[in-house]
Short mmCIF file of C-alpha atoms in Angstrom, two decimals:
data_model
loop_
_atom_site.label_atom_id
_atom_site.label_comp_id
_atom_site.label_asym_id
_atom_site.label_seq_id
_atom_site.Cartn_x
_atom_site.Cartn_y
_atom_site.Cartn_z
CA MET G 1 30.73 -13.92 -31.39
CA HIS G 2 28.31 -11.23 -30.21
CA PRO G 3 29.66 -10.06 -26.79
CA MET G 4 26.32 -10.65 -25.05
CA GLN G 5 26.05 -14.07 -26.67
CA THR G 6 29.46 -14.87 -25.17
CA ILE G 7 28.10 -14.04 -21.71
CA ALA G 8 24.90 -16.03 -22.34
CA VAL G 9 26.90 -19.10 -23.37
CA ARG G 10 29.23 -18.73 -20.39
CA ALA G 11 26.25 -18.41 -18.03
CA ALA G 12 24.47 -21.42 -19.58
CA ARG G 13 27.55 -23.61 -19.25
CA ALA G 14 28.07 -22.51 -15.62
CA ALA G 15 24.47 -23.47 -14.84
CA GLY G 16 24.98 -26.73 -16.72
CA GLN G 17 27.90 -27.68 -14.51
CA THR G 18 25.77 -27.10 -11.41
CA ILE G 19 22.99 -29.26 -12.86
CA ILE G 20 25.28 -32.12 -13.93
CA ARG G 21 26.94 -32.32 -10.51
CA ALA G 22 23.54 -32.56 -8.85
CA PHE G 23 22.22 -35.08 -11.39
CA ALA G 24 24.96 -37.48 -10.28
CA GLU G 25 23.58 -37.34 -6.71
CA LEU G 26 19.82 -37.04 -7.13
CA ASP G 27 19.15 -38.47 -3.67
CA LYS G 28 20.56 -35.22 -2.23
CA VAL G 29 18.35 -32.91 -4.30
CA GLU G 30 15.73 -30.97 -2.32
CA VAL G 31 12.36 -30.83 -4.08
CA THR G 32 9.55 -28.41 -3.17
CA ALA G 33 6.08 -28.21 -4.74
CA LYS G 34 5.20 -24.74 -6.10
CA GLY G 35 1.74 -25.85 -7.21
CA MET G 36 -0.05 -28.77 -8.80
CA ASN G 37 2.48 -30.73 -10.90
CA ASP G 38 4.90 -27.81 -10.53
CA TYR G 39 8.17 -28.33 -8.67
CA VAL G 40 11.31 -26.39 -7.83
CA THR G 41 14.57 -27.84 -6.54
CA ASN G 42 17.60 -26.38 -4.83
CA VAL G 43 19.37 -27.06 -8.13
CA ASP G 44 17.02 -24.68 -10.01
CA ILE G 45 17.91 -22.00 -7.45
CA GLU G 46 21.67 -22.68 -7.62
CA ALA G 47 21.70 -22.79 -11.42
CA GLU G 48 19.76 -19.52 -11.55
CA ALA G 49 22.28 -17.92 -9.18
CA ALA G 50 25.16 -19.09 -11.40
CA ILE G 51 23.52 -17.49 -14.45
CA THR G 52 22.72 -14.24 -12.64
CA TYR G 53 26.29 -14.02 -11.33
CA GLN G 54 27.76 -14.31 -14.85
CA ILE G 55 25.39 -11.68 -16.26
CA ARG G 56 25.78 -9.25 -13.37
CA LYS G 57 29.58 -9.51 -13.59
CA SER G 58 29.49 -8.03 -17.10
CA TYR G 59 26.20 -6.13 -17.14
CA PRO G 60 25.36 -5.02 -13.58
CA ASP G 61 22.63 -2.60 -14.68
CA HIS G 62 20.57 -4.99 -16.86
CA THR G 63 17.16 -6.30 -15.78
CA ILE G 64 16.88 -10.07 -15.26
CA ILE G 65 13.63 -12.07 -15.23
CA CYS G 66 14.00 -15.59 -13.86
CA GLU G 67 11.49 -18.40 -13.43
CA GLU G 68 12.31 -18.87 -9.75
CA GLY G 69 13.57 -15.44 -8.66
CA GLY G 70 11.09 -13.28 -10.53
CA GLU G 71 12.16 -9.88 -11.83
CA ASN G 72 15.51 -8.50 -10.71
CA LYS G 73 15.29 -4.90 -11.91
CA GLY G 74 18.38 -3.08 -13.08
CA GLU G 75 18.81 0.59 -13.87
CA ASN G 76 18.85 -0.19 -17.60
CA LYS G 77 15.31 -1.24 -18.57
CA ASP G 78 16.14 -1.60 -22.28
CA TYR G 79 18.07 -4.84 -21.75
CA ILE G 80 16.09 -7.72 -20.24
CA TRP G 81 17.44 -11.23 -19.72
CA ILE G 82 14.76 -13.96 -19.59
CA ILE G 83 15.97 -17.12 -17.90
CA ASP G 84 14.81 -20.65 -17.19
CA PRO G 85 17.72 -22.24 -15.29
CA LEU G 86 16.32 -25.78 -15.61
CA ASP G 87 13.59 -26.38 -18.16
CA GLY G 88 12.38 -29.91 -17.57
CA THR G 89 12.58 -30.01 -13.77
CA ASN G 90 10.15 -32.95 -13.59
CA ASN G 91 12.47 -34.96 -15.85
CA PHE G 92 15.47 -33.95 -13.75
CA VAL G 93 14.03 -34.98 -10.37
CA ARG G 94 13.02 -38.40 -11.77
CA GLY G 95 16.41 -39.05 -13.33
CA ILE G 96 15.25 -38.68 -16.93
CA PRO G 97 18.24 -37.15 -18.77
CA HIS G 98 16.36 -34.59 -20.86
CA PHE G 99 16.36 -30.96 -19.68
CA ALA G 100 18.02 -27.68 -20.57
CA VAL G 101 19.13 -24.21 -19.58
CA SER G 102 17.33 -21.44 -21.50
CA ILE G 103 18.62 -17.85 -21.70
CA ALA G 104 17.30 -15.03 -23.90
CA LEU G 105 18.30 -11.36 -24.06
CA GLN G 106 15.77 -8.75 -25.21
CA TYR G 107 16.66 -5.20 -26.22
CA LYS G 108 13.73 -2.78 -26.33
CA GLY G 109 11.28 -5.67 -26.60
CA LYS G 110 13.08 -7.63 -29.33
CA THR G 111 14.99 -10.81 -28.60
CA GLU G 112 18.59 -10.30 -29.74
CA VAL G 113 20.45 -13.30 -28.29
CA ALA G 114 19.27 -16.80 -27.39
CA VAL G 115 20.91 -19.89 -25.93
CA VAL G 116 19.46 -23.31 -25.08
CA TYR G 117 22.00 -25.65 -23.53
CA ASP G 118 21.58 -29.39 -22.89
CA PRO G 119 24.23 -30.22 -20.27
CA ILE G 120 23.72 -34.00 -20.48
CA ARG G 121 24.66 -34.15 -24.18
CA ASP G 122 26.80 -30.97 -24.13
CA GLU G 123 24.67 -29.59 -26.98
CA LEU G 124 24.46 -25.83 -27.41
CA PHE G 125 21.76 -24.26 -29.58
CA SER G 126 22.14 -20.51 -30.09
CA ALA G 127 21.08 -17.56 -32.22
CA VAL G 128 21.72 -13.86 -32.69
CA ARG G 129 18.98 -11.83 -34.38
CA GLY G 130 19.73 -11.46 -38.08
CA LYS G 131 22.80 -13.73 -37.89
CA GLY G 132 21.23 -17.20 -38.08
CA ALA G 133 21.14 -20.11 -35.65
CA LYS G 134 23.84 -22.58 -34.67
CA PHE G 135 24.11 -26.04 -33.17
CA ASN G 136 27.45 -26.00 -31.35
CA ASP G 137 29.57 -24.33 -34.06
CA PHE G 138 27.52 -25.39 -37.10
CA ARG G 139 24.73 -23.49 -38.86
CA MET G 140 21.38 -25.19 -38.55
CA ARG G 141 18.11 -25.03 -40.46
CA VAL G 142 14.59 -26.30 -39.92
CA SER G 143 13.53 -29.41 -41.83
CA LYS G 144 12.39 -29.32 -45.46
CA HIS G 145 9.35 -31.59 -45.17
CA ASN G 146 6.46 -29.92 -46.98
CA ASP G 147 3.73 -32.45 -46.28
CA LEU G 148 2.35 -33.09 -42.79
CA LYS G 149 2.24 -36.85 -43.47
CA ASP G 150 6.06 -36.94 -43.50
CA THR G 151 6.55 -35.02 -40.27
CA ILE G 152 7.38 -35.92 -36.69
CA LEU G 153 5.78 -33.38 -34.35
CA ALA G 154 6.74 -32.57 -30.77
CA THR G 155 4.27 -31.48 -28.13
CA GLY G 156 3.76 -30.99 -24.42
CA PHE G 157 0.64 -31.94 -22.50
CA PRO G 158 -1.11 -29.03 -20.70
CA PHE G 159 -0.45 -30.55 -17.27
CA LYS G 160 -0.52 -27.11 -15.60
CA ALA G 161 -3.64 -26.03 -17.53
CA LYS G 162 -5.84 -29.10 -17.46
CA GLN G 163 -8.95 -27.02 -18.16
CA HIS G 164 -7.76 -27.12 -21.79
CA THR G 165 -7.40 -30.92 -21.91
CA GLU G 166 -10.45 -31.53 -24.11
CA THR G 167 -9.40 -28.98 -26.73
CA TYR G 168 -5.78 -30.14 -26.60
CA MET G 169 -6.78 -33.78 -27.17
CA LYS G 170 -8.92 -32.81 -30.18
CA ILE G 171 -5.93 -31.01 -31.71
CA PHE G 172 -3.58 -33.87 -30.82
CA SER G 173 -5.90 -36.50 -32.31
CA SER G 174 -6.41 -34.58 -35.53
CA LEU G 175 -2.68 -33.96 -36.01
CA PHE G 176 -1.75 -37.52 -35.05
CA THR G 177 -3.88 -38.92 -37.86
CA GLN G 178 -2.13 -36.61 -40.34
CA CYS G 179 1.55 -36.77 -39.31
CA ALA G 180 4.06 -39.63 -39.25
CA ASP G 181 4.49 -39.66 -35.44
CA MET G 182 4.50 -37.59 -32.26
CA ARG G 183 7.02 -36.98 -29.47
CA ARG G 184 6.47 -35.68 -25.92
CA ALA G 185 9.83 -35.31 -24.16
CA GLY G 186 9.19 -32.84 -21.33
CA SER G 187 11.23 -29.71 -22.14
CA ALA G 188 9.71 -26.98 -24.31
CA ALA G 189 13.11 -25.26 -24.67
CA LEU G 190 14.62 -28.42 -26.15
CA ASP G 191 11.53 -29.09 -28.29
CA LEU G 192 12.01 -25.68 -29.91
CA ALA G 193 15.75 -26.23 -30.28
CA TYR G 194 15.04 -29.60 -31.94
CA VAL G 195 12.66 -27.89 -34.37
CA ALA G 196 15.45 -25.45 -35.29
CA ALA G 197 17.88 -28.33 -35.78
CA GLY G 198 15.44 -30.27 -37.98
CA ARG G 199 15.25 -33.16 -35.52
CA VAL G 200 11.50 -32.68 -35.31
CA ASP G 201 9.44 -30.84 -37.88
CA GLY G 202 7.03 -28.92 -35.68
CA PHE G 203 5.96 -28.26 -32.09
CA PHE G 204 2.79 -27.14 -30.32
CA GLU G 205 1.91 -26.61 -26.68
CA ILE G 206 -0.60 -24.77 -24.47
CA GLY G 207 0.08 -22.68 -21.36
CA LEU G 208 3.82 -22.04 -21.43
CA LYS G 209 5.64 -19.15 -19.74
CA PRO G 210 7.92 -16.55 -21.40
CA TRP G 211 11.06 -18.15 -19.94
CA ASP G 212 10.06 -21.50 -21.50
CA ILE G 213 9.95 -20.11 -25.03
CA ALA G 214 11.85 -16.79 -25.30
CA ALA G 215 15.16 -18.37 -26.34
CA GLY G 216 13.70 -21.17 -28.47
CA ASP G 217 11.50 -18.69 -30.32
CA LEU G 218 14.48 -16.74 -31.72
CA ILE G 219 16.47 -19.91 -32.42
CA VAL G 220 13.62 -21.36 -34.51
CA ARG G 221 13.08 -18.12 -36.44
CA GLU G 222 16.81 -17.68 -37.13
CA ALA G 223 16.91 -21.28 -38.39
CA GLY G 224 14.29 -20.38 -41.00
CA GLY G 225 11.19 -21.45 -39.11
CA THR G 226 8.02 -19.61 -38.16
CA VAL G 227 6.39 -19.26 -34.75
CA THR G 228 2.75 -18.36 -34.06
CA ASP G 229 0.06 -18.81 -31.46
CA LEU G 230 -2.66 -21.44 -31.93
CA ALA G 231 -4.73 -19.11 -34.09
CA GLY G 232 -1.79 -18.24 -36.35
CA ASN G 233 -1.18 -14.84 -34.76
CA HIS G 234 1.79 -13.47 -32.81
CA GLY G 235 0.51 -13.42 -29.24
CA TYR G 236 2.34 -16.53 -28.08
CA MET G 237 4.69 -14.77 -25.68
CA THR G 238 1.67 -13.42 -23.82
CA SER G 239 -0.69 -16.41 -24.08
CA GLY G 240 1.95 -19.14 -23.81
CA ASN G 241 0.12 -21.05 -26.56
CA ILE G 242 2.60 -21.78 -29.31
CA ILE G 243 3.12 -23.47 -32.66
CA ALA G 244 6.59 -23.60 -34.25
CA GLY G 245 8.10 -25.34 -37.24
CA ALA G 246 9.23 -25.06 -40.80
CA PRO G 247 6.90 -22.51 -42.46
CA LYS G 248 4.65 -25.03 -44.24
CA THR G 249 4.51 -27.28 -41.18
CA THR G 250 3.51 -24.37 -38.93
CA SER G 251 0.79 -23.37 -41.40
CA ALA G 252 -0.54 -26.94 -41.54
CA ILE G 253 -0.67 -27.20 -37.72
CA VAL G 254 -2.46 -23.84 -37.49
CA LYS G 255 -4.94 -24.92 -40.19
CA THR G 256 -5.74 -28.04 -38.14
CA ALA G 257 -5.82 -26.37 -34.72
CA ARG G 258 -7.70 -23.14 -35.42
CA PRO G 259 -11.20 -24.66 -36.03
CA LEU G 260 -10.87 -26.77 -32.86
CA LEU G 261 -10.01 -23.95 -30.46
CA SER G 262 -12.22 -23.13 -27.50
CA GLU G 263 -13.15 -19.48 -26.99
CA ALA G 264 -10.53 -19.19 -24.23
CA LEU G 265 -7.77 -20.30 -26.60
CA LYS G 266 -8.76 -18.07 -29.51
CA ARG G 267 -7.57 -14.99 -27.67
#
């Protein structure tokens, strides 16, 4: 195993233990609103600390960017860890058992290592650039459905960017009439991991953050999938607007979405 992947897996599992312990006693979890429909818990903070501790123990000079803690600059700017300690916080605080730890490592701007860990199911999705993607210890590939009518698509509603609701609903409606079914589960990291594992055929969402998608992006691509923004370009890490899937599925979603985009979402 890639030495930095070993650390990423160890950090993800440490965070997972923190999350599982807290999930058994949800009445003791402290919840604070960061903004509209945006929450942070003491568990997010503790899980983030567990991840940072594991990374710093082995790589004290690396830079770490966390959802809750912001940027923790190290002397070495070439290596950047991008972390979401609990993707799916809203699910977690309501007792819905669907959330994940997401950890990605970039070297000079390219993602080299990625881990998405579901502590409830003890499912580990991982990838190393150029070495493929794995589910636990098994190689995984995106689905082979070539026609949109056979696909199940995953999505996330733009609940933090409701100014895009009208455009989103046009895209959703158009895709829903073409595909077999839709899923909205509440964790972008797991949606991307499920695309890589072939559990769903494609995924689209508006207004995500880098820590939501950095790990899942590499995992999908190493599983043979493609990832673009809504216009079919490669600005998704900046815009947070993303489409992912098997290559033909991604192309079909882009073909549907592109003519429906507002000016704000074309950029």
